[in-house]
């Protein structure tokens, strides 16, 4: 089967993360899947954003000032309130900006609704991460209403067969599997817990490990358990080549252009 090339947060290396310009860029490059993160606002709108709170490294208020920690939780704001923030540029001088020197700012960009993305992306796949944690129950909806809000959006747009719902918090995945079995799920694991056995035991079929924790041993184990393997977030050319050589089913990158180059060079 062909490699599933996933543009991480759209194409974070090239355009402001989790925004419509980043998704446009990734689609133009030819990704098969857009990776993105979601939260739910106080008034129930599913929005595309990585952090449970506004991020001081990328959000500016209506006065043009960068937000400061502690920043408001996405779930504490209405969608209208959230629209007052500009997320089109990384804060100059921040470590975050230094990590992504090629990201082209698009000032004035707002946090999109999931429905806005569905409206502009007609054939690409979606890998949608529920940003929720048992450690921060007050910052998001609870797992069931969170997963249900997302399922409802996916069904309303009719993109069930083009969608995977992914999470580190397996509770939301169990809700999806129970209530929307037509939508695929992917189980994320961290660098410190790269165990495909746990994913399999939890009922998973797709394992998405931190790529730095992926090796021939745990990959072989995952294969023996019948899991698909889609590591995140592989950005450096040497790492991209190594991960492709391992024989993964997909690869999640902030730089889909680099993955395409590696595929071309490798004659893949
Ligand atoms: O797809 C998984 C990956 O996106 C998880 O990391 O923090 O970038 O959401 P994060
Ligand atoms: Ca993510």
Coordinates of N, CA, C and O in Angstrom, one line a residue, residues 39-190:
X39 N -10.1 21.3 19.7 CA -10.7 21.5 21.1 C -12.1 22.0 20.8 O -12.5 22.1 19.7
X40 N -12.8 22.2 21.9 CA -14.2 22.6 21.8 C -14.4 23.8 22.6 O -14.0 23.9 23.8
X41 N -15.0 24.9 22.0 CA -15.2 26.1 22.7 C -16.3 26.0 23.7 O -17.1 25.1 23.8
X42 N -16.5 27.1 24.5 CA -17.5 27.1 25.6 C -18.9 26.9 25.0 O -19.8 26.3 25.6
X43 N -19.1 27.5 23.7 CA -20.4 27.3 23.1 C -20.5 26.2 22.1 O -21.3 26.2 21.2
X44 N -19.6 25.2 22.3 CA -19.7 23.9 21.6 C -19.2 23.9 20.2 O -19.5 23.0 19.4
X45 N -18.3 24.8 19.8 CA -17.8 24.8 18.4 C -16.5 24.0 18.4 O -15.6 24.3 19.2
X46 N -16.3 23.1 17.5 CA -15.1 22.3 17.4 C -14.1 23.1 16.6 O -14.4 23.5 15.4
X47 N -13.0 23.5 17.2 CA -12.0 24.4 16.6 C -10.6 23.7 16.5 O -10.4 22.8 17.2
X48 N -9.8 24.2 15.5 CA -8.5 23.5 15.3 C -7.4 24.3 16.0 O -7.1 25.5 15.6
X49 N -6.9 23.7 17.0 CA -5.8 24.3 17.8 C -5.1 23.3 18.6 O -5.7 22.3 19.0
X50 N -3.8 23.4 18.7 CA -3.0 22.4 19.4 C -3.1 22.4 20.9 O -3.2 21.4 21.5
X51 N -3.0 23.6 21.5 CA -2.9 23.7 22.9 C -4.3 23.8 23.6 O -5.2 24.3 23.0
X52 N -4.4 23.3 24.8 CA -5.7 23.4 25.5 C -6.0 24.9 25.9 O -7.1 25.3 26.1
X53 N -4.9 25.7 25.9 CA -5.0 27.1 26.2 C -4.4 27.9 25.0 O -3.7 27.3 24.2
X54 N -4.7 29.1 24.9 CA -4.0 29.9 23.9 C -2.5 29.9 24.2 O -2.1 29.9 25.3
X55 N -1.7 29.9 23.1 CA -0.3 29.8 23.3 C 0.4 31.1 23.2 O 0.3 31.8 22.1
X56 N 1.1 31.6 24.2 CA 1.7 32.9 24.2 C 2.8 33.0 23.1 O 3.2 34.1 22.8
X57 N 3.2 31.9 22.5 CA 4.2 32.0 21.4 C 3.6 32.2 20.1 O 4.3 32.4 19.1
X58 N 2.2 32.2 20.0 CA 1.6 32.4 18.7 C 0.3 33.1 18.6 O -0.3 33.3 17.6
X59 N -0.2 33.6 19.8 CA -1.5 34.3 19.8 C -1.3 35.7 20.2 O -0.7 36.0 21.2
X60 N -1.9 36.6 19.4 CA -2.0 38.0 19.8 C -3.4 38.5 19.9 O -4.3 38.0 19.2
X61 N -3.6 39.3 20.9 CA -5.0 39.8 21.2 C -5.3 40.9 20.3 O -4.5 41.3 19.4
X62 N -6.6 41.4 20.4 CA -7.1 42.5 19.5 C -6.2 43.8 19.6 O -6.2 44.6 18.7
X63 N -5.5 43.9 20.7 CA -4.7 45.1 20.9 C -3.3 44.9 20.3 O -2.4 45.7 20.4
X64 N -3.1 43.7 19.6 CA -1.8 43.4 19.0 C -0.8 42.9 19.9 O 0.3 42.5 19.5
X65 N -1.1 42.8 21.2 CA -0.1 42.3 22.2 C -0.2 40.8 22.3 O -1.2 40.2 22.1
X66 N 1.0 40.1 22.4 CA 1.1 38.7 22.6 C 0.4 38.3 23.9 O 0.5 39.0 24.9
X67 N -0.4 37.2 23.9 CA -1.1 36.8 25.1 C 0.0 36.3 26.1 O 1.1 36.0 25.7
X68 N -0.4 36.4 27.4 CA 0.6 36.0 28.4 C 0.0 34.9 29.2 O -1.2 34.8 29.4
X69 N 1.0 34.1 29.7 CA 0.6 33.0 30.6 C 0.2 33.6 32.0 O 0.8 34.5 32.4
X70 N -0.8 33.0 32.6 CA -1.7 31.9 32.2 C -2.7 32.4 31.2 O -3.5 33.4 31.5
X71 N -2.7 31.8 30.0 CA -3.6 32.2 28.9 C -4.9 31.5 29.1 O -5.0 30.4 29.7
X72 N -6.0 32.1 28.5 CA -7.3 31.4 28.7 C -7.4 30.1 28.0 O -6.7 29.9 26.9
X73 N -8.1 29.1 28.6 CA -8.4 27.9 27.9 C -9.3 28.1 26.8 O -10.2 28.9 26.8
X74 N -9.1 27.3 25.7 CA -10.0 27.4 24.5 C -11.4 27.1 25.0 O -12.4 27.8 24.5
X75 N -11.6 26.2 25.9 CA -12.9 25.8 26.3 C -13.6 26.9 27.2 O -14.8 26.8 27.5
X76 N -12.8 27.9 27.7 CA -13.4 28.9 28.5 C -13.9 30.1 27.6 O -14.5 31.0 28.1
X77 N -13.6 30.0 26.3 CA -14.0 31.1 25.4 C -15.1 30.7 24.5 O -15.1 29.5 24.1
X78 N -15.9 31.7 24.1 CA -16.9 31.4 23.0 C -16.1 31.4 21.7 O -15.0 32.0 21.6
X79 N -16.7 30.9 20.6 CA -16.1 31.0 19.3 C -15.9 32.4 18.9 O -14.8 32.8 18.4
X80 N -16.8 33.3 19.2 CA -16.7 34.7 18.9 C -15.5 35.4 19.6 O -14.7 36.1 19.0
X81 N -15.4 35.0 20.9 CA -14.2 35.5 21.7 C -12.9 35.0 21.1 O -11.9 35.8 21.0
X82 N -12.9 33.8 20.7 CA -11.7 33.2 20.2 C -11.2 33.9 18.9 O -10.0 34.0 18.6
X83 N -12.2 34.3 18.1 CA -11.9 34.9 16.8 C -11.2 36.3 17.0 O -10.7 36.8 16.0
X84 N -11.1 36.8 18.2 CA -10.4 38.0 18.3 C -8.9 37.9 18.3 O -8.1 38.8 18.2
X85 N -8.4 36.6 18.4 CA -7.0 36.4 18.4 C -6.4 36.1 17.0 O -7.0 35.4 16.2
X86 N -5.2 36.7 16.8 CA -4.5 36.4 15.6 C -3.4 35.4 15.8 O -2.6 35.5 16.8
X87 N -3.4 34.3 15.0 CA -2.5 33.2 15.2 C -1.6 33.0 14.0 O -1.1 31.9 13.7
X88 N -1.4 34.1 13.2 CA -0.7 34.0 12.0 C 0.8 34.2 12.0 O 1.4 34.2 10.9
X89 N 1.4 34.3 13.2 CA 2.8 34.5 13.2 C 3.3 34.0 14.6 O 2.7 34.1 15.6
X90 N 4.6 33.4 14.5 CA 5.2 33.0 15.8 C 5.8 34.2 16.4 O 6.3 35.1 15.7
X91 N 5.8 34.3 17.7 CA 6.4 35.4 18.4 C 7.8 35.6 18.2 O 8.7 34.7 18.5
X92 N 8.2 36.7 17.5 CA 9.6 37.0 17.2 C 10.5 36.9 18.5 O 10.1 37.4 19.5
X93 N 11.6 36.2 18.4 CA 12.5 36.1 19.5 C 12.2 34.9 20.4 O 13.0 34.6 21.2
X94 N 11.1 34.2 20.2 CA 10.8 33.1 21.0 C 11.6 31.8 20.5 O 12.0 31.8 19.4
X95 N 11.7 30.9 21.4 CA 12.4 29.6 21.1 C 11.6 28.9 20.0 O 12.1 28.3 19.1
X96 N 10.3 29.1 20.1 CA 9.4 28.4 19.2 C 9.6 28.9 17.7 O 9.7 28.1 16.8
X97 N 9.8 30.2 17.6 CA 10.0 30.8 16.3 C 11.4 30.3 15.8 O 11.5 30.1 14.6
X98 N 12.4 30.2 16.7 CA 13.7 29.7 16.2 C 13.6 28.3 15.7 O 14.4 27.9 14.8
X99 N 12.7 27.5 16.2 CA 12.6 26.1 15.8 C 12.0 26.0 14.4 O 12.2 25.0 13.7
X100 N 11.3 27.1 13.9 CA 10.7 27.0 12.6 C 11.0 28.2 11.8 O 10.1 29.1 11.5
X101 N 12.3 28.4 11.4 CA 12.7 29.6 10.7 C 12.1 29.8 9.3 O 12.1 30.9 8.8
X102 N 11.6 28.7 8.7 CA 11.1 28.8 7.4 C 9.5 29.0 7.4 O 8.9 29.1 6.3
X103 N 9.0 29.1 8.6 CA 7.5 29.3 8.6 C 7.2 30.7 8.1 O 7.6 31.7 8.7
X104 N 6.3 30.8 7.1 CA 5.9 32.1 6.5 C 4.7 32.6 7.3 O 3.6 32.0 7.2
X105 N 4.8 33.8 7.9 CA 3.7 34.3 8.6 C 2.6 34.8 7.7 O 2.8 35.1 6.5
X106 N 1.3 34.7 8.2 CA 0.2 35.2 7.5 C -0.7 36.0 8.5 O -1.6 35.4 9.1
X107 N -0.3 37.2 8.7 CA -0.9 38.0 9.7 C -2.4 38.1 9.5 O -2.9 38.2 8.3
X108 N -3.1 38.1 10.6 CA -4.6 38.2 10.5 C -5.3 36.9 10.5 O -6.5 36.8 10.5
X109 N -4.5 35.8 10.5 CA -5.1 34.5 10.4 C -5.8 34.1 11.8 O -5.2 34.4 12.8
X110 N -7.0 33.6 11.7 CA -7.7 33.2 12.9 C -7.7 31.7 13.1 O -7.5 30.9 12.2
X111 N -8.1 31.3 14.3 CA -8.3 29.9 14.6 C -9.5 29.4 13.9 O -10.6 29.9 14.1
X112 N -9.3 28.4 13.0 CA -10.5 27.9 12.2 C -11.4 26.9 12.9 O -11.0 26.3 13.9
X113 N -12.6 26.9 12.5 CA -13.5 25.8 12.9 C -13.2 24.6 12.1 O -12.7 24.7 10.9
X114 N -13.4 23.4 12.6 CA -13.2 22.2 11.9 C -14.1 22.2 10.6 O -13.6 21.8 9.5
X115 N -15.2 22.7 10.7 CA -16.2 22.8 9.6 C -15.6 23.6 8.4 O -15.8 23.4 7.2
X116 N -14.8 24.7 8.8 CA -14.1 25.5 7.7 C -13.1 24.7 6.9 O -13.0 24.8 5.7
X117 N -12.4 23.8 7.6 CA -11.4 22.9 6.9 C -12.2 21.9 6.1 O -11.8 21.7 4.9
X118 N -13.2 21.3 6.6 CA -13.9 20.3 5.8 C -14.5 21.0 4.5 O -14.5 20.3 3.5
X119 N -14.9 22.2 4.6 CA -15.4 22.9 3.4 C -14.4 23.1 2.3 O -14.7 23.2 1.1
X120 N -13.1 23.3 2.7 CA -12.1 23.6 1.7 C -11.3 22.4 1.2 O -10.6 22.5 0.2
X121 N -11.4 21.3 1.9 CA -10.6 20.1 1.6 C -11.4 19.0 1.1 O -12.0 18.2 1.9
X122 N -11.5 18.9 -0.2 CA -12.5 18.0 -0.8 C -12.1 16.5 -0.9 O -13.0 15.6 -1.0
X123 N -10.8 16.3 -1.0 CA -10.5 14.9 -1.2 C -9.4 14.3 -0.3 O -9.2 13.1 -0.3
X124 N -8.8 15.2 0.4 CA -7.7 14.8 1.3 C -8.3 14.0 2.5 O -9.4 14.2 2.9
X125 N -7.4 13.2 3.2 CA -7.8 12.6 4.4 C -7.5 13.5 5.7 O -6.7 14.4 5.5
X126 N -8.1 13.2 6.8 CA -7.9 14.0 8.0 C -7.5 13.0 9.2 O -8.1 12.0 9.3
X127 N -6.5 13.5 9.9 CA -6.1 12.7 11.1 C -6.2 13.7 12.3 O -5.4 14.6 12.5
X128 N -7.3 13.6 13.0 CA -7.8 14.6 13.9 C -7.5 14.2 15.4 O -8.0 13.2 15.8
X129 N -6.7 15.0 16.1 CA -6.3 14.6 17.4 C -7.2 15.4 18.4 O -7.3 16.6 18.4
X130 N -7.7 14.6 19.4 CA -8.5 15.2 20.5 C -7.5 15.7 21.5 O -6.8 14.9 22.1
X131 N -7.4 17.0 21.8 CA -6.5 17.5 22.8 C -7.2 17.5 24.1 O -7.9 18.5 24.4
X132 N -7.0 16.5 24.9 CA -7.6 16.3 26.1 C -6.7 15.5 27.0 O -5.9 14.7 26.4
X133 N -6.7 15.7 28.3 CA -5.8 15.0 29.2 C -6.5 14.7 30.5 O -7.1 15.6 31.1
X134 N -6.3 13.5 31.0 CA -6.8 13.2 32.4 C -6.2 14.1 33.4 O -6.8 14.3 34.5
X135 N -5.0 14.7 33.1 CA -4.4 15.6 34.1 C -5.0 17.0 34.1 O -4.6 17.8 35.0
X136 N -5.8 17.4 33.1 CA -6.4 18.7 33.1 C -7.9 18.7 32.8 O -8.3 19.2 31.8
X137 N -8.6 18.0 33.7 CA -10.1 17.8 33.3 C -10.8 19.1 33.2 O -11.9 19.2 32.6
X138 N -10.3 20.2 33.9 CA -11.1 21.5 33.9 C -10.8 22.3 32.6 O -11.5 23.3 32.4
X139 N -9.8 21.9 31.8 CA -9.5 22.7 30.7 C -10.2 22.3 29.4 O -10.1 23.0 28.4
X140 N -10.9 21.2 29.4 CA -11.6 20.7 28.2 C -13.0 20.1 28.6 O -13.3 19.9 29.8
X141 N -13.7 19.8 27.6 CA -14.9 18.9 27.8 C -14.4 17.6 28.3 O -13.3 17.2 28.1
X142 N -15.3 16.8 28.9 CA -15.0 15.5 29.3 C -15.0 14.6 28.1 O -15.4 15.0 27.0
X143 N -14.3 13.4 28.2 CA -14.1 12.6 27.0 C -15.4 12.3 26.2 O -15.3 12.4 24.9
X144 N -16.5 11.9 26.8 CA -17.6 11.6 26.0 C -18.2 12.7 25.2 O -18.3 12.6 24.0
X145 N -18.5 13.9 25.9 CA -19.0 15.0 25.1 C -18.0 15.5 24.0 O -18.4 16.0 22.9
X146 N -16.7 15.4 24.4 CA -15.7 15.9 23.4 C -15.7 15.0 22.2 O -15.9 15.5 21.1
X147 N -15.7 13.7 22.4 CA -15.7 12.8 21.2 C -17.0 12.9 20.4 O -17.0 12.9 19.2
X148 N -18.1 13.1 21.2 CA -19.4 13.2 20.5 C -19.5 14.5 19.6 O -20.0 14.5 18.5
X149 N -18.9 15.6 20.1 CA -18.9 16.8 19.3 C -18.1 16.6 18.1 O -18.5 17.1 17.0
X150 N -17.0 15.9 18.2 CA -16.2 15.7 17.0 C -16.9 14.8 16.0 O -16.9 15.0 14.8
X151 N -17.4 13.7 16.5 CA -18.1 12.7 15.7 C -19.2 13.4 14.9 O -19.4 13.2 13.7
X152 N -20.0 14.3 15.6 CA -21.1 15.0 15.0 C -20.6 15.8 13.8 O -21.3 15.9 12.7
X153 N -19.5 16.5 14.0 CA -18.9 17.4 12.9 C -18.5 16.5 11.7 O -18.7 16.9 10.5
X154 N -17.9 15.4 12.0 CA -17.4 14.5 10.9 C -18.6 14.0 10.1 O -18.6 14.0 8.9
X155 N -19.6 13.6 10.8 CA -20.8 13.0 10.2 C -21.5 14.1 9.4 O -22.0 13.8 8.3
X156 N -21.6 15.3 10.0 CA -22.3 16.4 9.3 C -21.7 16.7 7.9 O -22.3 17.0 7.0
X157 N -20.3 16.6 7.9 CA -19.6 16.9 6.7 C -19.5 15.7 5.8 O -19.1 15.8 4.6
X158 N -19.9 14.5 6.3 CA -19.9 13.3 5.4 C -18.5 12.8 5.1 O -18.3 12.2 4.0
X159 N -17.6 13.0 6.0 CA -16.2 12.7 5.7 C -15.7 11.5 6.6 O -14.5 11.3 6.9
X160 N -16.7 10.7 7.1 CA -16.3 9.6 8.0 C -15.2 8.7 7.4 O -14.3 8.3 8.1
X161 N -15.3 8.3 6.1 CA -14.4 7.4 5.5 C -13.0 8.0 5.2 O -12.1 7.3 4.9
X162 N -13.0 9.3 5.3 CA -11.7 10.0 5.1 C -11.0 10.5 6.4 O -10.1 11.2 6.4
X163 N -11.6 10.1 7.5 CA -11.2 10.6 8.8 C -10.7 9.5 9.7 O -11.2 8.4 9.8
X164 N -9.6 9.8 10.4 CA -9.1 9.0 11.6 C -9.1 10.0 12.8 O -8.8 11.2 12.6
X165 N -9.5 9.5 13.9 CA -9.4 10.2 15.1 C -8.3 9.6 16.0 O -8.3 8.4 16.2
X166 N -7.4 10.5 16.4 CA -6.2 10.0 17.1 C -6.1 10.7 18.5 O -6.6 11.8 18.7
X167 N -5.4 10.0 19.4 CA -5.3 10.7 20.7 C -4.2 9.9 21.6 O -4.0 8.7 21.4
X168 N -3.6 10.7 22.5 CA -2.8 10.1 23.6 C -3.8 9.6 24.7 O -3.4 8.8 25.5
X169 N -5.0 10.2 24.7 CA -6.0 9.9 25.7 C -6.9 8.9 25.1 O -7.9 9.3 24.4
X170 N -6.7 7.6 25.4 CA -7.4 6.6 24.8 C -8.9 6.6 25.1 O -9.7 6.0 24.4
X171 N -9.3 7.3 26.1 CA -10.7 7.4 26.5 C -11.6 7.9 25.3 O -12.7 7.4 25.1
X172 N -11.1 8.9 24.7 CA -11.9 9.4 23.5 C -12.0 8.4 22.4 O -13.0 8.4 21.7
X173 N -10.9 7.7 22.2 CA -10.9 6.7 21.1 C -11.9 5.6 21.4 O -12.6 5.1 20.4
X174 N -12.1 5.2 22.6 CA -13.1 4.2 23.0 C -14.5 4.6 22.7 O -15.3 3.9 22.2
X175 N -14.7 5.9 22.9 CA -16.1 6.5 22.6 C -16.3 6.4 21.1 O -17.4 6.0 20.6
X176 N -15.3 6.8 20.3 CA -15.4 6.8 18.8 C -15.7 5.4 18.4 O -16.6 5.1 17.6
X177 N -14.9 4.4 18.9 CA -15.1 3.0 18.4 C -16.5 2.5 18.8 O -17.1 1.7 18.0
X178 N -17.0 2.9 19.9 CA -18.3 2.4 20.3 C -19.4 3.1 19.6 O -20.4 2.5 19.1
X179 N -19.3 4.4 19.4 CA -20.4 5.2 18.9 C -20.3 5.5 17.4 O -21.3 5.9 16.8
X180 N -19.1 5.4 16.8 CA -18.9 5.7 15.4 C -17.9 4.8 14.8 O -16.8 5.2 14.4
X181 N -18.3 3.5 14.7 CA -17.3 2.5 14.3 C -16.8 2.7 12.8 O -15.9 2.1 12.4
X182 N -17.5 3.5 12.1 CA -17.1 3.8 10.7 C -15.9 4.7 10.6 O -15.3 4.9 9.6
X183 N -15.6 5.4 11.8 CA -14.4 6.3 11.8 C -13.2 5.5 12.4 O -13.3 4.9 13.5
X184 N -12.1 5.6 11.7 CA -10.9 4.9 12.2 C -10.3 5.6 13.4 O -10.5 6.8 13.6
X185 N -9.5 4.9 14.2 CA -8.9 5.5 15.4 C -7.4 5.2 15.3 O -7.0 4.1 14.8
X186 N -6.6 6.1 15.9 CA -5.1 5.9 16.0 C -4.7 6.2 17.4 O -5.1 7.2 18.0
X187 N -3.8 5.3 17.9 CA -3.3 5.4 19.3 C -1.9 6.0 19.3 O -1.0 5.4 18.8
X188 N -1.8 7.2 20.0 CA -0.6 7.9 20.1 C 0.2 7.4 21.3 O -0.4 7.2 22.4
X189 N 1.5 7.2 21.2 CA 2.3 6.9 22.4 C 3.5 7.9 22.5 O 3.9 8.4 21.4
X190 N 3.9 8.1 23.7 CA 5.0 9.1 23.9 C 6.4 8.4 23.8 O 6.4 7.1 23.8

